[in-house]
CSV table of C-alpha atoms and ligand atoms in Angstrom, one decimal:
chain,number,residue,atom,x,y,z
A,12,MET,CA,-0.2,0.2,-0.1
A,13,GLU,CA,0.9,3.7,-1.2
A,14,THR,CA,2.5,5.7,2.5
A,15,ARG,CA,2.7,9.3,1.0
A,16,GLU,CA,3.2,12.3,2.6
A,17,PHE,CA,-0.3,14.1,2.4
A,18,LYS,CA,0.0,17.9,2.5
A,19,ASN,CA,-2.4,21.1,3.3
A,20,TYR,CA,-5.2,22.6,1.1
A,21,VAL,CA,-4.9,26.5,1.6
A,22,ASN,CA,-6.3,28.5,-1.1
A,23,GLY,CA,-6.3,26.1,-3.6
A,24,LYS,CA,-3.0,24.9,-3.3
A,25,TRP,CA,-1.9,21.6,-2.0
A,26,VAL,CA,1.5,23.0,0.7
A,27,SER,CA,3.8,22.2,3.6
A,28,SER,CA,4.3,23.2,6.4
A,29,SER,CA,6.9,25.8,7.1
A,30,SER,CA,7.5,23.9,10.5
A,31,GLY,CA,8.7,21.1,8.3
A,32,ARG,CA,7.4,18.6,10.6
A,33,THR,CA,5.5,16.1,9.6
A,34,PHE,CA,3.5,13.5,12.2
A,35,GLU,CA,1.7,9.9,11.2
A,36,SER,CA,-1.5,8.3,10.9
A,37,ARG,CA,-1.2,4.5,11.8
A,38,SER,CA,-3.9,1.7,11.9
A,39,PRO,CA,-5.6,0.5,15.5
A,40,ALA,CA,-5.9,-2.7,13.9
A,41,THR,CA,-2.4,-3.2,12.2
A,42,GLY,CA,-0.1,-0.4,13.0
A,43,GLU,CA,0.0,-0.3,9.8
A,44,LEU,CA,1.1,3.0,8.6
A,45,ILE,CA,-1.3,5.4,6.0
A,46,GLY,CA,0.0,8.6,5.5
A,47,MET,CA,2.6,11.5,6.7
A,48,LEU,CA,0.6,14.5,7.2
A,49,GLN,CA,2.0,18.2,7.5
A,50,LEU,CA,2.1,19.7,11.7
A,51,SER,CA,1.4,22.6,10.9
A,52,ASN,CA,2.6,25.6,12.8
A,53,ALA,CA,1.2,29.7,14.4
A,54,GLN,CA,2.3,30.4,10.3
A,55,ASP,CA,0.4,28.1,8.4
A,56,VAL,CA,-2.9,29.1,11.0
A,57,GLN,CA,-2.2,32.8,9.9
A,58,GLU,CA,-2.2,31.8,6.5
A,59,VAL,CA,-4.6,29.9,6.0
A,60,VAL,CA,-7.1,32.5,7.3
A,61,GLU,CA,-6.4,35.3,5.8
A,62,ALA,CA,-6.9,32.8,2.7
A,63,ALA,CA,-10.0,31.6,3.8
A,64,ASP,CA,-11.0,35.2,4.4
A,65,ALA,CA,-10.1,36.7,1.3
A,66,ALA,CA,-12.1,34.5,-0.6
A,67,PHE,CA,-15.2,35.0,1.6
A,68,GLN,CA,-15.8,38.6,-0.5
A,69,LYS,CA,-16.6,36.5,-3.8
A,70,TRP,CA,-18.1,33.5,-2.3
A,71,ARG,CA,-20.7,35.7,-0.5
A,72,LYS,CA,-22.3,36.7,-3.7
A,73,TYR,CA,-22.1,33.4,-5.2
A,74,PRO,CA,-25.6,32.8,-5.7
A,75,ALA,CA,-26.2,29.9,-3.4
A,76,PRO,CA,-28.0,27.5,-5.4
A,77,LYS,CA,-24.5,27.9,-7.7
A,78,ARG,CA,-22.3,26.7,-4.0
A,79,ALA,CA,-25.1,24.2,-3.7
A,80,GLU,CA,-24.4,22.5,-7.1
A,81,LEU,CA,-20.5,22.5,-6.0
A,82,VAL,CA,-21.7,21.0,-2.8
A,83,TYR,CA,-24.0,18.0,-5.2
A,84,LYS,CA,-21.0,17.3,-7.5
A,85,VAL,CA,-19.0,16.2,-4.0
A,86,SER,CA,-21.7,14.2,-3.4
A,87,GLU,CA,-21.7,12.8,-7.3
A,88,ILE,CA,-18.0,12.2,-6.7
A,89,LEU,CA,-18.3,10.5,-2.9
A,90,ARG,CA,-21.0,8.3,-3.9
A,91,ALA,CA,-18.6,7.4,-7.1
A,92,ARG,CA,-15.6,6.2,-5.0
A,93,LYS,CA,-17.7,5.3,-2.0
A,94,GLN,CA,-16.7,1.7,-1.8
A,95,GLU,CA,-12.6,3.1,-2.3
A,96,MET,CA,-13.5,5.7,1.1
A,97,GLY,CA,-15.0,3.5,2.8
A,98,GLU,CA,-11.9,1.2,2.2
A,99,LEU,CA,-10.0,3.7,2.9
A,100,LEU,CA,-11.8,4.7,6.4
A,101,THR,CA,-11.6,1.2,7.5
A,102,ARG,CA,-7.9,1.2,7.0
A,103,GLU,CA,-7.4,4.3,8.8
A,104,MET,CA,-10.1,4.2,12.0
A,105,CYS,CA,-11.4,0.5,12.0
A,106,LYS,CA,-14.5,0.3,12.2
A,107,VAL,CA,-16.4,-2.5,10.4
A,108,LEU,CA,-17.0,-2.0,6.6
A,109,PRO,CA,-20.4,-1.3,6.1
A,110,GLU,CA,-20.2,1.0,9.0
A,111,ALA,CA,-17.8,2.5,7.0
A,112,LEU,CA,-19.3,2.0,4.0
A,113,GLY,CA,-22.5,4.1,6.5
A,114,ASP,CA,-20.5,7.0,7.1
A,115,VAL,CA,-19.7,8.1,3.6
A,116,GLN,CA,-22.9,7.2,2.7
A,117,GLU,CA,-24.0,10.3,5.1
A,118,ALA,CA,-21.9,12.1,3.9
A,119,ILE,CA,-23.7,11.7,0.4
A,120,ASP,CA,-26.8,11.8,1.9
A,121,MET,CA,-26.3,15.6,3.7
A,122,ALA,CA,-24.3,16.6,0.3
A,123,MET,CA,-28.0,15.8,-1.2
A,124,TYR,CA,-30.0,17.6,1.7
A,125,MET,CA,-27.9,20.4,1.4
A,126,ALA,CA,-27.5,20.6,-2.6
A,127,GLY,CA,-31.0,21.2,-2.5
A,128,GLU,CA,-31.6,23.4,0.5
A,129,GLY,CA,-29.5,26.0,-1.7
A,130,ARG,CA,-32.3,26.8,-4.0
A,131,ARG,CA,-34.9,27.2,-0.4
A,132,LEU,CA,-33.0,28.6,2.0
A,133,ASN,CA,-36.4,30.4,3.6
A,134,GLY,CA,-35.8,33.5,5.0
A,135,LEU,CA,-39.1,34.7,6.9
A,136,LEU,CA,-41.6,37.0,4.6
A,137,VAL,CA,-44.4,38.7,7.1
A,138,PRO,CA,-47.1,41.6,6.8
A,139,SER,CA,-45.7,45.0,8.6
A,140,GLU,CA,-48.1,47.0,10.4
A,141,LEU,CA,-47.5,50.1,8.5
A,142,PRO,CA,-49.0,50.6,5.1
A,143,SER,CA,-46.9,50.4,1.7
A,144,LYS,CA,-43.7,48.7,4.0
A,145,TRP,CA,-42.6,46.0,3.0
A,146,ALA,CA,-40.9,43.2,6.1
A,147,MET,CA,-38.0,40.4,6.1
A,148,ALA,CA,-35.5,38.3,7.0
A,149,VAL,CA,-32.5,36.6,5.5
A,150,ARG,CA,-30.0,34.5,6.1
A,151,ASP,CA,-26.4,36.0,6.0
A,152,PRO,CA,-23.3,34.2,6.1
A,153,LEU,CA,-20.7,34.6,9.1
A,154,GLY,CA,-17.7,34.5,7.5
A,155,VAL,CA,-14.9,32.3,7.7
A,156,VAL,CA,-15.7,28.9,9.5
A,157,ALA,CA,-13.0,26.7,11.6
A,158,ALA,CA,-15.0,22.8,11.2
A,159,ILE,CA,-13.0,20.8,14.2
A,160,THR,CA,-14.0,17.4,13.5
A,161,PRO,CA,-13.5,13.9,15.3
A,162,TRP,CA,-11.7,10.4,14.1
A,163,ASN,CA,-15.2,8.8,14.8
A,164,PHE,CA,-17.4,9.5,12.0
A,165,PRO,CA,-14.3,11.3,10.1
A,166,ILE,CA,-16.4,11.6,6.8
A,167,ALA,CA,-20.1,12.3,8.2
A,168,ILE,CA,-19.3,14.6,10.9
A,169,PRO,CA,-17.3,17.6,9.0
A,170,ALA,CA,-20.4,17.0,6.1
A,171,TRP,CA,-22.7,18.1,8.5
A,172,LYS,CA,-20.9,21.2,9.4
A,173,MET,CA,-18.7,21.8,5.6
A,174,PHE,CA,-22.1,21.8,3.5
A,175,PRO,CA,-24.2,23.9,5.0
A,176,ALA,CA,-21.3,26.2,5.8
A,177,LEU,CA,-20.9,26.0,2.5
A,178,ILE,CA,-24.2,26.6,0.7
A,179,THR,CA,-25.3,29.1,3.1
A,180,GLY,CA,-21.8,31.4,1.8
A,181,ASN,CA,-19.5,31.3,4.1
A,182,THR,CA,-15.4,29.6,3.6
A,183,VAL,CA,-14.4,26.9,5.3
A,184,ILE,CA,-11.1,25.4,7.1
A,185,TRP,CA,-10.8,22.4,8.3
A,186,LYS,CA,-9.2,20.9,10.5
A,187,PRO,CA,-9.9,17.0,11.3
A,188,ALA,CA,-8.5,14.7,13.8
A,189,SER,CA,-4.7,13.7,13.8
A,190,ASP,CA,-5.8,9.7,14.3
A,191,THR,CA,-7.9,10.4,10.7
A,192,PRO,CA,-6.0,13.0,9.0
A,193,VAL,CA,-5.3,11.0,5.6
A,194,LEU,CA,-9.0,10.2,5.1
A,195,ALA,CA,-9.5,14.0,5.3
A,196,GLU,CA,-6.8,14.5,2.7
A,197,ARG,CA,-9.1,12.3,0.3
A,198,MET,CA,-12.0,13.9,1.1
A,199,ILE,CA,-10.6,17.7,0.2
A,200,GLU,CA,-9.4,15.8,-3.3
A,201,ILE,CA,-13.0,15.6,-3.9
A,202,TYR,CA,-13.9,19.3,-2.9
A,203,GLU,CA,-11.2,20.2,-5.2
A,204,GLU,CA,-12.5,18.2,-8.0
A,205,ALA,CA,-15.9,19.5,-7.7
A,206,GLY,CA,-14.4,23.2,-8.4
A,207,PHE,CA,-14.6,25.0,-5.5
A,208,PRO,CA,-13.4,28.5,-5.7
A,209,PRO,CA,-9.6,28.7,-4.3
A,210,GLY,CA,-9.6,29.6,-0.4
A,211,VAL,CA,-13.2,28.2,0.2
A,212,VAL,CA,-12.6,25.3,1.5
A,213,ASN,CA,-9.1,24.8,3.3
A,214,LEU,CA,-7.7,22.3,5.7
A,215,ILE,CA,-5.1,22.5,7.4
A,216,THR,CA,-3.7,19.4,9.6
A,217,GLY,CA,-1.6,19.0,12.6
A,218,ALA,CA,-2.5,19.6,16.6
A,219,GLY,CA,-5.2,20.6,18.7
A,220,GLY,CA,-3.3,22.8,21.1
A,221,VAL,CA,-1.6,24.9,18.0
A,222,VAL,CA,-4.0,24.3,15.1
A,223,GLY,CA,-7.1,23.6,16.7
A,224,ASP,CA,-6.1,26.5,19.6
A,225,GLY,CA,-5.2,28.7,16.6
A,226,LEU,CA,-8.1,28.6,14.9
A,227,VAL,CA,-10.4,29.2,17.8
A,228,THR,CA,-8.4,32.7,18.9
A,229,HIS,CA,-7.8,34.0,15.8
A,230,PRO,CA,-10.2,37.1,15.8
A,231,LYS,CA,-10.9,36.5,11.6
A,232,VAL,CA,-12.2,33.1,12.1
A,233,ARG,CA,-16.2,33.9,13.2
A,234,LEU,CA,-18.0,29.9,13.9
A,235,ILE,CA,-15.8,27.5,15.5
A,236,THR,CA,-18.3,24.0,14.5
A,237,PHE,CA,-16.2,21.3,16.9
A,238,THR,CA,-17.7,18.0,17.5
A,239,GLY,CA,-15.5,16.3,20.3
A,240,SER,CA,-14.9,15.2,24.0
A,241,THR,CA,-17.0,17.8,26.5
A,242,ASP,CA,-13.6,18.6,28.6
A,243,ILE,CA,-12.0,20.1,25.2
A,244,GLY,CA,-15.4,21.8,23.8
A,245,ARG,CA,-14.9,23.8,27.0
A,246,ASP,CA,-12.1,25.2,26.4
A,247,VAL,CA,-12.3,25.8,22.6
A,248,ASN,CA,-16.4,27.7,24.2
A,249,MET,CA,-14.2,29.8,27.2
A,250,LYS,CA,-11.4,30.9,24.6
A,251,ALA,CA,-13.8,31.5,21.8
A,252,ALA,CA,-16.4,33.6,24.4
A,253,GLN,CA,-13.3,36.3,24.5
A,254,HIS,CA,-13.9,37.0,21.0
A,255,LEU,CA,-17.5,36.8,21.4
A,256,LYS,CA,-17.6,34.0,18.7
A,257,ARG,CA,-20.3,31.9,17.7
A,258,VAL,CA,-19.8,28.2,19.2
A,259,SER,CA,-21.5,25.3,18.0
A,260,LEU,CA,-20.7,22.0,20.1
A,261,GLU,CA,-21.1,18.1,19.9
A,262,MET,CA,-20.2,17.0,22.7
A,263,GLY,CA,-20.4,13.7,24.7
A,264,GLY,CA,-22.8,11.1,26.0
A,265,LYS,CA,-24.3,8.6,28.3
A,266,ASN,CA,-27.1,7.7,26.3
A,267,ALA,CA,-29.6,4.2,28.0
A,268,ILE,CA,-31.9,1.9,26.5
A,269,ILE,CA,-34.7,2.0,28.5
A,270,VAL,CA,-36.3,-1.9,28.6
A,271,MET,CA,-39.4,-2.1,30.2
A,272,ASP,CA,-41.9,-5.0,31.8
A,273,ASP,CA,-43.9,-5.2,28.3
A,274,ALA,CA,-41.1,-5.0,25.9
A,275,ASP,CA,-40.0,-7.3,22.7
A,276,ILE,CA,-37.2,-8.5,25.0
A,277,ASP,CA,-35.5,-9.8,21.6
A,278,LEU,CA,-36.2,-6.8,19.7
A,279,ALA,CA,-34.6,-4.7,22.4
A,280,ILE,CA,-31.5,-7.3,22.4
A,281,GLU,CA,-30.8,-6.2,19.4
A,282,GLY,CA,-30.9,-2.8,19.5
A,283,ILE,CA,-28.7,-3.4,22.8
A,284,ILE,CA,-25.5,-5.3,20.9
A,285,TRP,CA,-26.4,-2.9,17.5
A,286,SER,CA,-26.2,0.2,20.2
A,287,ALA,CA,-23.4,-0.7,22.5
A,288,PHE,CA,-21.0,-2.4,20.1
A,289,GLY,CA,-21.4,-1.0,16.8
A,290,THR,CA,-18.6,1.6,15.4
A,291,THR,CA,-16.9,-0.1,19.1
A,292,GLY,CA,-18.9,1.8,21.3
A,293,GLN,CA,-17.1,4.6,20.3
A,294,ARG,CA,-19.9,7.0,19.0
A,295,CYS,CA,-21.9,10.1,20.4
A,296,THR,CA,-24.5,8.2,20.5
A,297,ALA,CA,-23.5,5.3,21.5
A,298,ALA,CA,-25.5,3.1,24.3
A,299,SER,CA,-23.4,3.1,27.0
A,300,ARG,CA,-26.6,2.6,29.4
A,301,VAL,CA,-29.2,0.4,29.7
A,302,ILE,CA,-32.1,0.5,32.4
A,303,ALA,CA,-34.1,-2.7,32.5
A,304,HIS,CA,-37.2,-2.9,34.0
A,305,GLN,CA,-36.8,-4.6,37.4
A,306,ALA,CA,-39.2,-7.6,36.2
A,307,ILE,CA,-37.6,-8.4,33.2
A,308,LYS,CA,-34.0,-7.6,33.8
A,309,LYS,CA,-32.6,-11.6,34.3
A,310,GLN,CA,-33.9,-13.2,31.3
A,311,LEU,CA,-32.7,-9.5,29.8
A,312,LEU,CA,-28.9,-9.9,30.8
A,313,ASP,CA,-29.0,-13.9,30.2
A,314,LYS,CA,-29.5,-13.3,26.5
A,315,LEU,CA,-27.6,-10.5,26.1
A,316,ALA,CA,-24.7,-12.0,27.9
A,317,ALA,CA,-24.6,-15.1,25.9
A,318,ARG,CA,-24.9,-12.6,23.3
A,319,THR,CA,-22.5,-10.3,23.6
A,320,ALA,CA,-19.2,-13.4,24.1
A,321,LYS,CA,-19.9,-14.3,21.1
A,322,LEU,CA,-18.9,-11.2,19.5
A,323,ARG,CA,-16.2,-11.7,17.0
A,324,LEU,CA,-13.1,-8.9,17.0
A,325,GLY,CA,-11.0,-7.9,14.6
A,326,ASP,CA,-9.7,-6.6,11.8
A,327,GLY,CA,-13.0,-4.2,9.9
A,328,LEU,CA,-12.4,-5.3,6.4
A,329,LEU,CA,-13.1,-9.1,7.4
A,330,PRO,CA,-16.2,-10.0,6.6
A,331,THR,CA,-16.4,-12.3,9.6
A,332,THR,CA,-15.1,-9.1,12.4
A,333,ASP,CA,-18.5,-8.3,14.0
A,334,VAL,CA,-16.5,-5.6,16.4
A,335,GLY,CA,-13.0,-3.7,15.2
A,336,PRO,CA,-10.5,-2.2,17.8
A,337,VAL,CA,-10.7,1.0,19.2
A,338,ILE,CA,-8.6,3.6,18.4
A,339,ASN,CA,-5.4,3.5,20.0
A,340,PRO,CA,-4.0,1.7,22.6
A,341,LYS,CA,-4.3,4.8,25.2
A,342,ALA,CA,-8.4,4.4,24.4
A,343,VAL,CA,-8.1,0.8,25.7
A,344,GLN,CA,-5.9,2.1,28.9
A,345,LYS,CA,-8.5,4.4,29.5
A,346,ILE,CA,-11.7,1.8,28.9
A,347,HIS,CA,-9.4,-1.0,31.3
A,348,GLU,CA,-9.0,1.9,33.9
A,349,TYR,CA,-13.3,2.2,34.0
A,350,THR,CA,-13.6,-1.3,34.5
A,351,GLU,CA,-11.3,-1.6,37.2
A,352,ILE,CA,-13.7,1.7,39.0
A,353,ALA,CA,-16.4,-0.9,38.3
A,354,LYS,CA,-14.9,-3.3,40.2
A,355,LYS,CA,-14.1,-1.4,42.7
A,356,GLU,CA,-17.7,0.7,43.0
A,357,GLY,CA,-19.3,-2.6,43.9
A,358,ALA,CA,-20.2,-3.3,39.9
A,359,SER,CA,-19.5,-7.0,38.4
A,360,VAL,CA,-18.1,-7.4,35.4
A,361,LEU,CA,-20.8,-9.7,33.7
A,362,VAL,CA,-18.9,-10.9,29.8
A,363,GLY,CA,-15.2,-9.5,28.7
A,364,GLY,CA,-13.7,-6.8,30.8
A,365,GLU,CA,-10.0,-7.2,29.6
A,366,PRO,CA,-8.4,-6.0,26.5
A,367,ALA,CA,-8.2,-9.0,24.1
A,368,THR,CA,-5.0,-10.0,23.1
A,369,GLU,CA,-4.9,-13.4,21.2
A,370,GLY,CA,-3.6,-14.1,18.4
A,371,ASP,CA,-3.4,-11.1,15.3
A,372,LEU,CA,-5.5,-9.2,17.4
A,373,ALA,CA,-2.0,-8.4,20.0
A,374,ARG,CA,-1.3,-6.2,16.9
A,375,GLY,CA,-4.2,-3.4,17.3
A,376,ALA,CA,-6.0,-1.7,20.1
A,377,PHE,CA,-8.9,-4.5,20.8
A,378,TYR,CA,-10.9,-4.0,24.4
A,379,LYS,CA,-13.8,-7.6,25.0
A,380,PRO,CA,-17.2,-6.4,24.8
A,381,THR,CA,-18.2,-5.7,28.1
A,382,ILE,CA,-21.0,-5.7,30.4
A,383,PHE,CA,-21.3,-4.7,33.9
A,384,ASP,CA,-24.0,-5.6,36.3
A,385,ASN,CA,-25.8,-4.2,39.8
A,386,VAL,CA,-24.4,-0.6,38.5
A,387,THR,CA,-26.6,1.5,40.5
A,388,PRO,CA,-26.8,5.5,39.0
A,389,THR,CA,-24.2,7.4,41.2
A,390,MET,CA,-21.1,5.3,39.5
A,391,ARG,CA,-18.8,6.9,37.7
A,392,VAL,CA,-19.6,4.1,35.0
A,393,ALA,CA,-22.9,5.4,35.0
A,394,GLN,CA,-22.0,8.7,34.8
A,395,GLU,CA,-18.8,9.1,33.1
A,396,GLU,CA,-18.5,9.2,28.8
A,397,ILE,CA,-15.9,5.8,28.4
A,398,PHE,CA,-16.2,5.8,24.8
A,399,GLY,CA,-15.7,1.9,24.2
A,400,PRO,CA,-17.6,-0.9,24.1
A,401,SER,CA,-18.2,-0.9,27.4
A,402,LEU,CA,-22.4,-0.8,28.9
A,403,ALA,CA,-23.5,-0.7,32.6
A,404,VAL,CA,-26.7,-1.7,33.3
A,405,LEU,CA,-28.9,-0.5,36.0
A,406,SER,CA,-32.4,-1.5,37.0
A,407,ALA,CA,-35.5,0.5,37.9
A,408,LYS,CA,-39.1,-0.1,39.6
A,409,SER,CA,-41.0,1.4,36.7
A,410,LEU,CA,-40.9,3.9,33.8
A,411,GLU,CA,-41.2,6.7,35.4
A,412,ASP,CA,-38.2,5.3,37.6
A,413,ALA,CA,-36.1,4.8,34.1
A,414,ILE,CA,-36.8,8.0,32.5
A,415,GLU,CA,-35.5,10.1,36.3
A,416,ILE,CA,-32.5,7.8,36.5
A,417,ASN,CA,-31.6,8.1,32.2
A,418,ASN,CA,-32.9,12.4,32.6
A,419,ARG,CA,-29.7,12.7,35.5
A,420,THR,CA,-26.4,12.6,33.9
A,421,ASN,CA,-24.7,15.6,32.8
A,422,PHE,CA,-25.5,14.9,29.6
A,423,GLY,CA,-28.8,14.9,26.9
A,424,LEU,CA,-27.8,13.5,23.7
A,425,SER,CA,-29.6,10.1,22.9
A,426,THR,CA,-32.6,7.9,24.7
A,427,SER,CA,-34.4,4.7,23.3
A,428,VAL,CA,-37.7,3.5,25.2
A,429,TYR,CA,-38.0,0.0,24.3
A,430,THR,CA,-41.7,-0.5,25.3
A,431,THR,CA,-44.8,-2.2,23.4
A,432,ASN,CA,-47.5,0.1,25.5
A,433,VAL,CA,-48.4,3.5,23.3
A,434,ASN,CA,-49.2,5.2,26.6
A,435,ARG,CA,-46.0,4.5,27.8
A,436,ALA,CA,-43.6,5.7,24.8
A,437,PHE,CA,-45.9,9.0,24.7
A,438,GLU,CA,-45.1,9.7,28.2
A,439,ALA,CA,-41.3,8.8,27.2
A,440,MET,CA,-41.5,11.3,24.4
A,441,ARG,CA,-42.9,13.7,27.1
A,442,ASP,CA,-40.7,13.4,29.2
A,443,VAL,CA,-37.2,12.3,28.5
A,444,THR,CA,-34.8,15.1,28.1
A,445,THR,CA,-31.9,14.6,25.9
A,446,GLY,CA,-31.7,15.7,22.3
A,447,LEU,CA,-32.6,12.4,20.3
A,448,LEU,CA,-35.0,10.0,21.3
A,449,TYR,CA,-35.8,6.6,19.9
A,450,ILE,CA,-38.8,4.5,20.2
A,451,ASN,CA,-38.4,0.4,19.6
A,452,ALA,CA,-34.8,1.6,17.7
A,453,GLY,CA,-31.6,2.2,19.6
A,454,THR,CA,-29.7,5.4,20.5
A,455,ILE,CA,-28.1,5.2,16.8
A,456,GLY,CA,-29.2,5.7,13.3
A,457,SER,CA,-30.2,9.9,12.9
A,458,GLU,CA,-30.7,10.7,9.4
A,459,VAL,CA,-29.7,13.6,7.8
A,460,GLN,CA,-33.5,15.5,7.3
A,461,LEU,CA,-33.4,16.4,11.3
A,462,PRO,CA,-31.6,17.3,13.8
A,463,LEU,CA,-28.9,15.6,15.8
A,464,GLY,CA,-28.0,17.5,19.4
A,465,GLY,CA,-28.2,17.1,22.9
A,466,THR,CA,-28.9,19.0,26.1
A,467,ARG,CA,-27.1,19.6,29.5
A,468,GLY,CA,-23.0,19.1,28.8
A,469,THR,CA,-23.4,17.5,25.5
A,470,GLY,CA,-24.0,20.4,23.6
A,471,ASN,CA,-24.5,24.7,24.2
A,472,GLY,CA,-27.7,25.3,22.2
A,473,HIS,CA,-26.7,24.8,18.6
A,474,ARG,CA,-28.0,21.9,16.2
A,475,GLU,CA,-26.1,20.0,13.3
A,476,GLY,CA,-26.3,16.7,11.6
A,477,GLY,CA,-29.2,17.9,9.5
A,478,GLY,CA,-32.7,19.7,9.3
A,479,PRO,CA,-33.5,22.9,8.1
A,480,VAL,CA,-32.5,24.3,11.4
A,481,VAL,CA,-29.1,23.6,11.5
A,482,LEU,CA,-28.9,26.4,9.4
A,483,ASP,CA,-29.8,29.2,12.3
A,484,THR,CA,-26.0,27.5,12.8
A,485,PHE,CA,-24.1,28.2,10.0
A,486,THR,CA,-25.9,31.7,9.3
A,487,GLU,CA,-26.7,35.1,11.3
A,488,TRP,CA,-30.3,37.1,10.7
A,489,LYS,CA,-31.2,40.2,9.1
A,490,THR,CA,-34.2,41.7,9.1
A,491,ILE,CA,-35.0,43.8,6.4
A,492,TYR,CA,-38.0,46.7,6.1
A,493,VAL,CA,-38.5,48.5,2.6
A,494,ASP,CA,-40.7,51.4,3.0
A,495,TYR,CA,-42.1,52.6,-0.6
A,496,SER,CA,-44.7,55.0,1.1
A,497,GLY,CA,-42.7,57.9,0.8
A,498,ARG,CA,-43.2,59.1,3.7
A,499,LEU,CA,-42.1,58.5,7.6
A,500,GLN,CA,-44.2,56.2,9.6
A,501,ARG,CA,-43.3,55.3,13.1
A,502,ALA,CA,-44.0,51.9,13.6
A,503,GLN,CA,-46.2,51.4,17.0
A,504,ILE,CA,-46.8,55.1,16.8
A,505,ASP,CA,-48.4,56.7,13.7
A,506,THR,CA,-49.7,53.2,12.3
A,507,ASP,CA,-54.3,53.4,14.2
A,508,ALA,CA,-53.9,57.2,12.1
A,509,LEU,CA,-52.1,55.8,9.2
A,510,VAL,CA,-54.8,52.7,8.6
A,511,LYS,CA,-57.8,55.3,9.2
A,512,LYS,CA,-56.5,57.1,6.1
A,513,ILE,CA,-56.4,54.0,4.3
B,18,UN1,C1,-22.3,10.1,16.6
B,18,UN1,O1,-22.7,9.1,17.8
B,18,UN1,O2,-20.9,10.5,16.7
B,18,UN1,O3,-26.9,8.4,14.3
B,18,UN1,C2,-22.4,10.3,15.0
B,18,UN1,C3,-25.7,7.9,14.7
B,18,UN1,C4,-25.0,8.5,13.0
B,18,UN1,C5,-24.3,10.0,13.7
B,18,UN1,C6,-23.6,9.6,15.1
B,18,UN1,N1,-26.0,9.0,12.1
B,18,UN1,O4,-24.9,7.1,15.4
């Protein structure tokens, strides 16, 4: 396989960092070297911001349908390269191939959706209280947008951020996670081929502390859209606040699947396995808690444990693999620390609970799918995000009790409720306080036509991921009144008198 040195993409050109330094991207399954990337410095940040800022003045004047056509072109090229990009995704971050193809598909979906939005971009048009006066509000771009993206959805999440930013007339600087930079490079090649004008889409790779912070604090960057951990997101927000920048944050989750005593247990088990161990638990939407009604907990756990123990670990490219590695050896360490914490706090390990090192697995960062039983709501494994294949099982006396446990964490992303009772389903729809709720489906599987985001420590009130509301994240409202009466008409003051004259 090729091992090439990749460059930054600035103002329509591929350029090396002035640092003269590079870093490596390696496969977590095999240690294979995927590529060498630019370890960018403060000067590179300055140059990329200048390029994006200069390009903005022209780009904002492109008609939105024409901007959107370029995004549509990205969808076409990406569709043609879906298999190739999916395979690279599996090599670089190792989610299993069907899921990698799903990741690419989500970006294709988002491109098509946003391409359509370019011919809509609804504003507001409302009547004025005064005669011969027009009242409306339109969307303006913000300017330079920095997209700081994670490795777990290395194609889909940047798409959620970049396509809406671009169709609304912003220019973009993409800083991808250092675990998946080669995918970002290949994606930028697609933007280049689609024909975006120079400076509209830019890429800069390197360390968060240098490149990320440089973008976050640069006065010409007007929006930071960040997906990643709550700790880093908070830091981004605090640094950006000094400059009164807009920051859109998508961060951690401690998502629960509630299984009621009237649930279809086999269906619930399918949902739990998929949501807890799919993507090796490395989704912000992954289920890391099951809250089981006490009447069915034993029955559920017996079957769930048996299914979990049979999951096959391995390289995501092999069709025999159910669960791939985690992102790097440090993650294995962190996940295992939580197993130790769980035990110390009095939980029991029902399945897994250790790194997987048999045969070829020793070359990679593998952890056995793990279930903790006898977990209580205040234990750390019931409260903190582990971001791996670790599932804490709690029990509840009623739906009310389960929802109370569900809502009482510092996160608020996704919840699932398995019940065959329609009244209970609607009660959950009323009382669950997370940004996503699934009835009789797991906690993962959002679609691009609706927003994705969370409450409490998961976000800061913005939404991404899809639906027309995401346009609010990427635009400023400009309210415009046009008075064509030819006289001074004072709103609220002259209205009644003027209306009488009609
Ligand atoms: C993430 O969890 O980081 O709903 C994003 C889902 C995917 C997106 C997940 N469509 O799981």
